[in-house]
Amino acid sequence: DAGAAREHRDQAGRDLGLLSSFGGGRLKSILQPRVRDFVAWQLEHYPSNLAQLESVKRDLIPSPTPTYGGSEGHSSEAHRTTEDVVFQISSSAYVRQLEQTVTAIRYVIDRLDDTDLRLIELVYFKGTHTVDGAAMIVNLSSRTAYRHINNVLTAVAMELGLINVSY
C-alpha cells in the first residue's frame, strides 16, 4: 500500500539523516551523475512544471459556472462528468508523470529547514546563484552547502523512486 511504502522511504530517509534534517551528513552513497543531473533538472523546472500541471488540470476541469452557447443553448462542457475529467487526467501519461514529479518535490521541500529551502530557491528555482554564491548568502561554507544540496537531491531521488535504500 502507498502509505506503507511512504513510511518505508521516510524511515530510510531518517536513517540516512535526510528527511528530518537534510544536513545530517550521514549519507554514505553518492548519486550517480545521470540521476543527479535528472533530479537537478527537475528541481530547476519545478516552478514551471507546477504552473503547467495546474494549467492542465484547470483546462480539463469544467467551470462550475454554466456557459451558454453552441447548439440548443448547451455548452460543450455540460456533458463532462467528474468521472470523465478524472479519466482524462489519470489516463494521460504526461500528466501522471508531471504530477508524480511535482508531488515528490513538494513532499521534500515541505520538510526542508529555512537554510536548505533558501539554498534550493537560489540555486534551482530562481537560478540566480551558484552553490558557492548561495552558500555565502545563507552563511554556510561551500562544502557544507554542497552537502546540504546533495542531501536534498538524494531525498528527491528517493521520493521519485530513482534510488532504493536497503538496510
PDB file of C-alpha atoms in Angstrom:
ATOM      1  CA  ASP A   1       0.000   0.000   0.000  1.00  0.00           C
ATOM      2  CA  ALA A   2       1.141   3.571  -0.705  1.00  0.00           C
ATOM      3  CA  GLY A   3       1.168   4.584   2.968  1.00  0.00           C
ATOM      4  CA  ALA A   4       3.451   1.705   3.912  1.00  0.00           C
ATOM      5  CA  ALA A   5       5.791   2.480   1.013  1.00  0.00           C
ATOM      6  CA  ARG A   6       5.998   6.149   2.036  1.00  0.00           C
ATOM      7  CA  GLU A   7       6.644   5.156   5.671  1.00  0.00           C
ATOM      8  CA  HIS A   8       9.449   2.827   4.498  1.00  0.00           C
ATOM      9  CA  ARG A   9      11.009   5.691   2.483  1.00  0.00           C
ATOM     10  CA  ASP A  10      10.577   8.049   5.439  1.00  0.00           C
ATOM     11  CA  GLN A  11      12.291   5.576   7.776  1.00  0.00           C
ATOM     12  CA  ALA A  12      15.100   5.066   5.287  1.00  0.00           C
ATOM     13  CA  GLY A  13      15.451   8.836   4.982  1.00  0.00           C
ATOM     14  CA  ARG A  14      15.544   9.252   8.754  1.00  0.00           C
ATOM     15  CA  ASP A  15      18.185   6.532   8.954  1.00  0.00           C
ATOM     16  CA  LEU A  16      20.246   8.463   6.428  1.00  0.00           C
ATOM     17  CA  GLY A  17      19.670  11.768   8.196  1.00  0.00           C
ATOM     18  CA  LEU A  18      17.693  13.137   5.250  1.00  0.00           C
ATOM     19  CA  LEU A  19      14.037  13.815   5.929  1.00  0.00           C
ATOM     20  CA  SER A  20      14.237  15.161   9.447  1.00  0.00           C
ATOM     21  CA  SER A  21      17.394  17.219   8.943  1.00  0.00           C
ATOM     22  CA  PHE A  22      18.701  17.400   5.421  1.00  0.00           C
ATOM     23  CA  GLY A  23      22.130  18.484   6.579  1.00  0.00           C
ATOM     24  CA  GLY A  24      22.706  15.325   8.596  1.00  0.00           C
ATOM     25  CA  GLY A  25      25.837  14.342   6.717  1.00  0.00           C
ATOM     26  CA  ARG A  26      25.362  10.634   7.438  1.00  0.00           C
ATOM     27  CA  LEU A  27      24.782   9.836   3.780  1.00  0.00           C
ATOM     28  CA  LYS A  28      27.377   7.355   2.606  1.00  0.00           C
ATOM     29  CA  SER A  29      26.467   6.942  -1.052  1.00  0.00           C
ATOM     30  CA  ILE A  30      26.766   9.424  -3.890  1.00  0.00           C
ATOM     31  CA  LEU A  31      24.108   9.765  -6.551  1.00  0.00           C
ATOM     32  CA  GLN A  32      25.067   8.517  -9.974  1.00  0.00           C
ATOM     33  CA  PRO A  33      25.752  11.524 -12.238  1.00  0.00           C
ATOM     34  CA  ARG A  34      22.803  10.773 -14.543  1.00  0.00           C
ATOM     35  CA  VAL A  35      20.373  10.548 -11.605  1.00  0.00           C
ATOM     36  CA  ARG A  36      21.822  13.663 -10.006  1.00  0.00           C
ATOM     37  CA  ASP A  37      21.536  15.627 -13.264  1.00  0.00           C
ATOM     38  CA  PHE A  38      17.975  14.422 -13.818  1.00  0.00           C
ATOM     39  CA  VAL A  39      16.900  15.416 -10.293  1.00  0.00           C
ATOM     40  CA  ALA A  40      18.677  18.782 -10.593  1.00  0.00           C
ATOM     41  CA  TRP A  41      16.862  19.389 -13.899  1.00  0.00           C
ATOM     42  CA  GLN A  42      13.548  18.533 -12.234  1.00  0.00           C
ATOM     43  CA  LEU A  43      14.280  20.984  -9.406  1.00  0.00           C
ATOM     44  CA  GLU A  44      15.214  23.726 -11.883  1.00  0.00           C
ATOM     45  CA  HIS A  45      11.921  23.225 -13.714  1.00  0.00           C
ATOM     46  CA  TYR A  46       9.729  22.667 -10.647  1.00  0.00           C
ATOM     47  CA  PRO A  47       8.105  26.140 -10.663  1.00  0.00           C
ATOM     48  CA  SER A  48       7.173  25.902 -14.351  1.00  0.00           C
ATOM     49  CA  ASN A  49       6.082  22.251 -14.016  1.00  0.00           C
ATOM     50  CA  LEU A  50       3.842  23.194 -11.090  1.00  0.00           C
ATOM     51  CA  ALA A  51       2.265  26.018 -13.102  1.00  0.00           C
ATOM     52  CA  GLN A  52       1.839  23.730 -16.109  1.00  0.00           C
ATOM     53  CA  LEU A  53       0.194  20.997 -14.031  1.00  0.00           C
ATOM     54  CA  GLU A  54      -2.242  23.495 -12.557  1.00  0.00           C
ATOM     55  CA  SER A  55      -2.986  24.836 -16.031  1.00  0.00           C
ATOM     56  CA  VAL A  56      -3.630  21.368 -17.472  1.00  0.00           C
ATOM     57  CA  LYS A  57      -5.957  20.485 -14.625  1.00  0.00           C
ATOM     58  CA  ARG A  58      -7.738  23.822 -14.911  1.00  0.00           C
ATOM     59  CA  ASP A  59      -8.242  23.239 -18.637  1.00  0.00           C
ATOM     60  CA  LEU A  60      -9.602  19.736 -18.081  1.00  0.00           C
ATOM     61  CA  ILE A  61     -11.925  20.540 -15.191  1.00  0.00           C
ATOM     62  CA  PRO A  62     -15.082  22.303 -16.343  1.00  0.00           C
ATOM     63  CA  SER A  63     -16.137  25.564 -14.753  1.00  0.00           C
ATOM     64  CA  PRO A  64     -18.853  25.277 -12.091  1.00  0.00           C
ATOM     65  CA  THR A  65     -20.489  28.305 -13.716  1.00  0.00           C
ATOM     66  CA  PRO A  66     -22.524  27.235 -16.742  1.00  0.00           C
ATOM     67  CA  THR A  67     -21.701  28.869 -20.037  1.00  0.00           C
ATOM     68  CA  TYR A  68     -24.329  29.063 -22.684  1.00  0.00           C
ATOM     69  CA  GLY A  69     -23.731  28.890 -26.367  1.00  0.00           C
ATOM     70  CA  GLY A  70     -23.346  26.380 -29.116  1.00  0.00           C
ATOM     71  CA  SER A  71     -26.265  24.307 -30.305  1.00  0.00           C
ATOM     72  CA  GLU A  72     -29.500  24.207 -28.345  1.00  0.00           C
ATOM     73  CA  GLY A  73     -28.175  26.524 -25.620  1.00  0.00           C
ATOM     74  CA  HIS A  74     -25.827  23.944 -24.087  1.00  0.00           C
ATOM     75  CA  SER A  75     -22.146  24.381 -23.530  1.00  0.00           C
ATOM     76  CA  SER A  76     -19.749  21.797 -24.856  1.00  0.00           C
ATOM     77  CA  GLU A  77     -18.679  21.158 -21.252  1.00  0.00           C
ATOM     78  CA  ALA A  78     -22.189  20.480 -19.960  1.00  0.00           C
ATOM     79  CA  HIS A  79     -21.918  16.729 -20.524  1.00  0.00           C
ATOM     80  CA  ARG A  80     -18.495  16.280 -18.891  1.00  0.00           C
ATOM     81  CA  THR A  81     -18.904  14.382 -15.664  1.00  0.00           C
ATOM     82  CA  THR A  82     -16.398  14.206 -12.851  1.00  0.00           C
ATOM     83  CA  GLU A  83     -15.564  10.665 -13.915  1.00  0.00           C
ATOM     84  CA  ASP A  84     -14.759  11.868 -17.447  1.00  0.00           C
ATOM     85  CA  VAL A  85     -12.385  14.507 -16.110  1.00  0.00           C
ATOM     86  CA  VAL A  86     -10.687  12.089 -13.700  1.00  0.00           C
ATOM     87  CA  PHE A  87     -10.282   9.585 -16.524  1.00  0.00           C
ATOM     88  CA  GLN A  88      -8.713  12.215 -18.781  1.00  0.00           C
ATOM     89  CA  ILE A  89      -6.283  13.309 -16.080  1.00  0.00           C
ATOM     90  CA  SER A  90      -5.340   9.794 -14.976  1.00  0.00           C
ATOM     91  CA  SER A  91      -5.047   8.363 -18.476  1.00  0.00           C
ATOM     92  CA  SER A  92      -2.524  10.946 -19.609  1.00  0.00           C
ATOM     93  CA  ALA A  93       0.970   9.578 -19.053  1.00  0.00           C
ATOM     94  CA  TYR A  94       2.351  13.104 -19.258  1.00  0.00           C
ATOM     95  CA  VAL A  95       0.001  14.431 -16.571  1.00  0.00           C
ATOM     96  CA  ARG A  96       0.663  11.412 -14.325  1.00  0.00           C
ATOM     97  CA  GLN A  97       4.433  11.854 -14.628  1.00  0.00           C
ATOM     98  CA  LEU A  98       4.210  15.587 -14.087  1.00  0.00           C
ATOM     99  CA  GLU A  99       2.016  15.106 -11.034  1.00  0.00           C
ATOM    100  CA  GLN A 100       4.330  12.432  -9.597  1.00  0.00           C
ATOM    101  CA  THR A 101       7.356  14.688 -10.018  1.00  0.00           C
ATOM    102  CA  VAL A 102       5.666  17.781  -8.584  1.00  0.00           C
ATOM    103  CA  THR A 103       4.300  15.794  -5.631  1.00  0.00           C
ATOM    104  CA  ALA A 104       7.693  14.242  -4.851  1.00  0.00           C
ATOM    105  CA  ILE A 105       9.498  17.571  -4.939  1.00  0.00           C
ATOM    106  CA  ARG A 106       6.774  19.275  -2.888  1.00  0.00           C
ATOM    107  CA  TYR A 107       6.998  16.456  -0.311  1.00  0.00           C
ATOM    108  CA  VAL A 108      10.724  17.039   0.097  1.00  0.00           C
ATOM    109  CA  ILE A 109      10.702  20.849   0.066  1.00  0.00           C
ATOM    110  CA  ASP A 110       7.886  20.932   2.628  1.00  0.00           C
ATOM    111  CA  ARG A 111      10.311  19.247   5.036  1.00  0.00           C
ATOM    112  CA  LEU A 112      13.314  21.494   4.422  1.00  0.00           C
ATOM    113  CA  ASP A 113      14.565  23.891   7.035  1.00  0.00           C
ATOM    114  CA  ASP A 114      14.846  27.579   6.093  1.00  0.00           C
ATOM    115  CA  THR A 115      18.529  27.347   5.162  1.00  0.00           C
ATOM    116  CA  ASP A 116      18.120  24.400   2.812  1.00  0.00           C
ATOM    117  CA  LEU A 117      14.997  25.897   1.251  1.00  0.00           C
ATOM    118  CA  ARG A 118      16.846  29.151   0.583  1.00  0.00           C
ATOM    119  CA  LEU A 119      19.745  27.232  -0.995  1.00  0.00           C
ATOM    120  CA  ILE A 120      17.368  25.345  -3.301  1.00  0.00           C
ATOM    121  CA  GLU A 121      15.484  28.521  -4.202  1.00  0.00           C
ATOM    122  CA  LEU A 122      18.642  30.420  -5.115  1.00  0.00           C
ATOM    123  CA  VAL A 123      20.387  27.624  -6.989  1.00  0.00           C
ATOM    124  CA  TYR A 124      17.491  25.776  -8.635  1.00  0.00           C
ATOM    125  CA  PHE A 125      14.136  27.595  -8.511  1.00  0.00           C
ATOM    126  CA  LYS A 126      15.418  31.096  -9.289  1.00  0.00           C
ATOM    127  CA  GLY A 127      18.744  30.032 -10.801  1.00  0.00           C
ATOM    128  CA  THR A 128      20.346  33.286  -9.680  1.00  0.00           C
ATOM    129  CA  HIS A 129      23.309  31.843  -7.776  1.00  0.00           C
ATOM    130  CA  THR A 130      25.881  29.125  -7.920  1.00  0.00           C
ATOM    131  CA  VAL A 131      26.141  26.843  -4.914  1.00  0.00           C
ATOM    132  CA  ASP A 132      29.148  28.858  -3.721  1.00  0.00           C
ATOM    133  CA  GLY A 133      27.255  32.140  -4.059  1.00  0.00           C
ATOM    134  CA  ALA A 134      24.164  30.792  -2.320  1.00  0.00           C
ATOM    135  CA  ALA A 135      26.396  29.419   0.464  1.00  0.00           C
ATOM    136  CA  MET A 136      27.677  32.926   1.168  1.00  0.00           C
ATOM    137  CA  ILE A 137      24.116  34.286   1.375  1.00  0.00           C
ATOM    138  CA  VAL A 138      22.973  31.650   3.878  1.00  0.00           C
ATOM    139  CA  ASN A 139      26.236  31.803   5.856  1.00  0.00           C
ATOM    140  CA  LEU A 140      27.477  28.288   5.133  1.00  0.00           C
ATOM    141  CA  SER A 141      30.799  27.089   3.838  1.00  0.00           C
ATOM    142  CA  SER A 142      30.750  25.902   0.239  1.00  0.00           C
ATOM    143  CA  ARG A 143      31.463  22.354   1.347  1.00  0.00           C
ATOM    144  CA  THR A 144      28.509  22.376   3.769  1.00  0.00           C
ATOM    145  CA  ALA A 145      26.216  23.918   1.141  1.00  0.00           C
ATOM    146  CA  TYR A 146      27.156  21.198  -1.372  1.00  0.00           C
ATOM    147  CA  ARG A 147      26.482  18.557   1.263  1.00  0.00           C
ATOM    148  CA  HIS A 148      23.057  20.045   2.025  1.00  0.00           C
ATOM    149  CA  ILE A 149      22.154  20.247  -1.654  1.00  0.00           C
ATOM    150  CA  ASN A 150      23.335  16.677  -2.266  1.00  0.00           C
ATOM    151  CA  ASN A 151      21.145  15.522   0.613  1.00  0.00           C
ATOM    152  CA  VAL A 152      18.142  17.303  -0.909  1.00  0.00           C
ATOM    153  CA  LEU A 153      18.861  15.826  -4.355  1.00  0.00           C
ATOM    154  CA  THR A 154      19.127  12.377  -2.784  1.00  0.00           C
ATOM    155  CA  ALA A 155      15.848  12.832  -0.921  1.00  0.00           C
ATOM    156  CA  VAL A 156      14.074  13.856  -4.155  1.00  0.00           C
ATOM    157  CA  ALA A 157      15.619  10.895  -5.993  1.00  0.00           C
ATOM    158  CA  MET A 158      14.401   8.569  -3.234  1.00  0.00           C
ATOM    159  CA  GLU A 159      10.915  10.079  -3.364  1.00  0.00           C
ATOM    160  CA  LEU A 160      10.810   9.683  -7.151  1.00  0.00           C
ATOM    161  CA  GLY A 161      11.851   6.049  -6.780  1.00  0.00           C
ATOM    162  CA  LEU A 162      15.077   6.581  -8.725  1.00  0.00           C
ATOM    163  CA  ILE A 163      17.228   5.075  -5.998  1.00  0.00           C
ATOM    164  CA  ASN A 164      16.495   2.377  -3.488  1.00  0.00           C
ATOM    165  CA  VAL A 165      17.719   2.351   0.049  1.00  0.00           C
ATOM    166  CA  SER A 166      18.165  -1.012   1.660  1.00  0.00           C
ATOM    167  CA  TYR A 167      19.171  -1.848   5.182  1.00  0.00           C
TER     168      TYR A 167
END
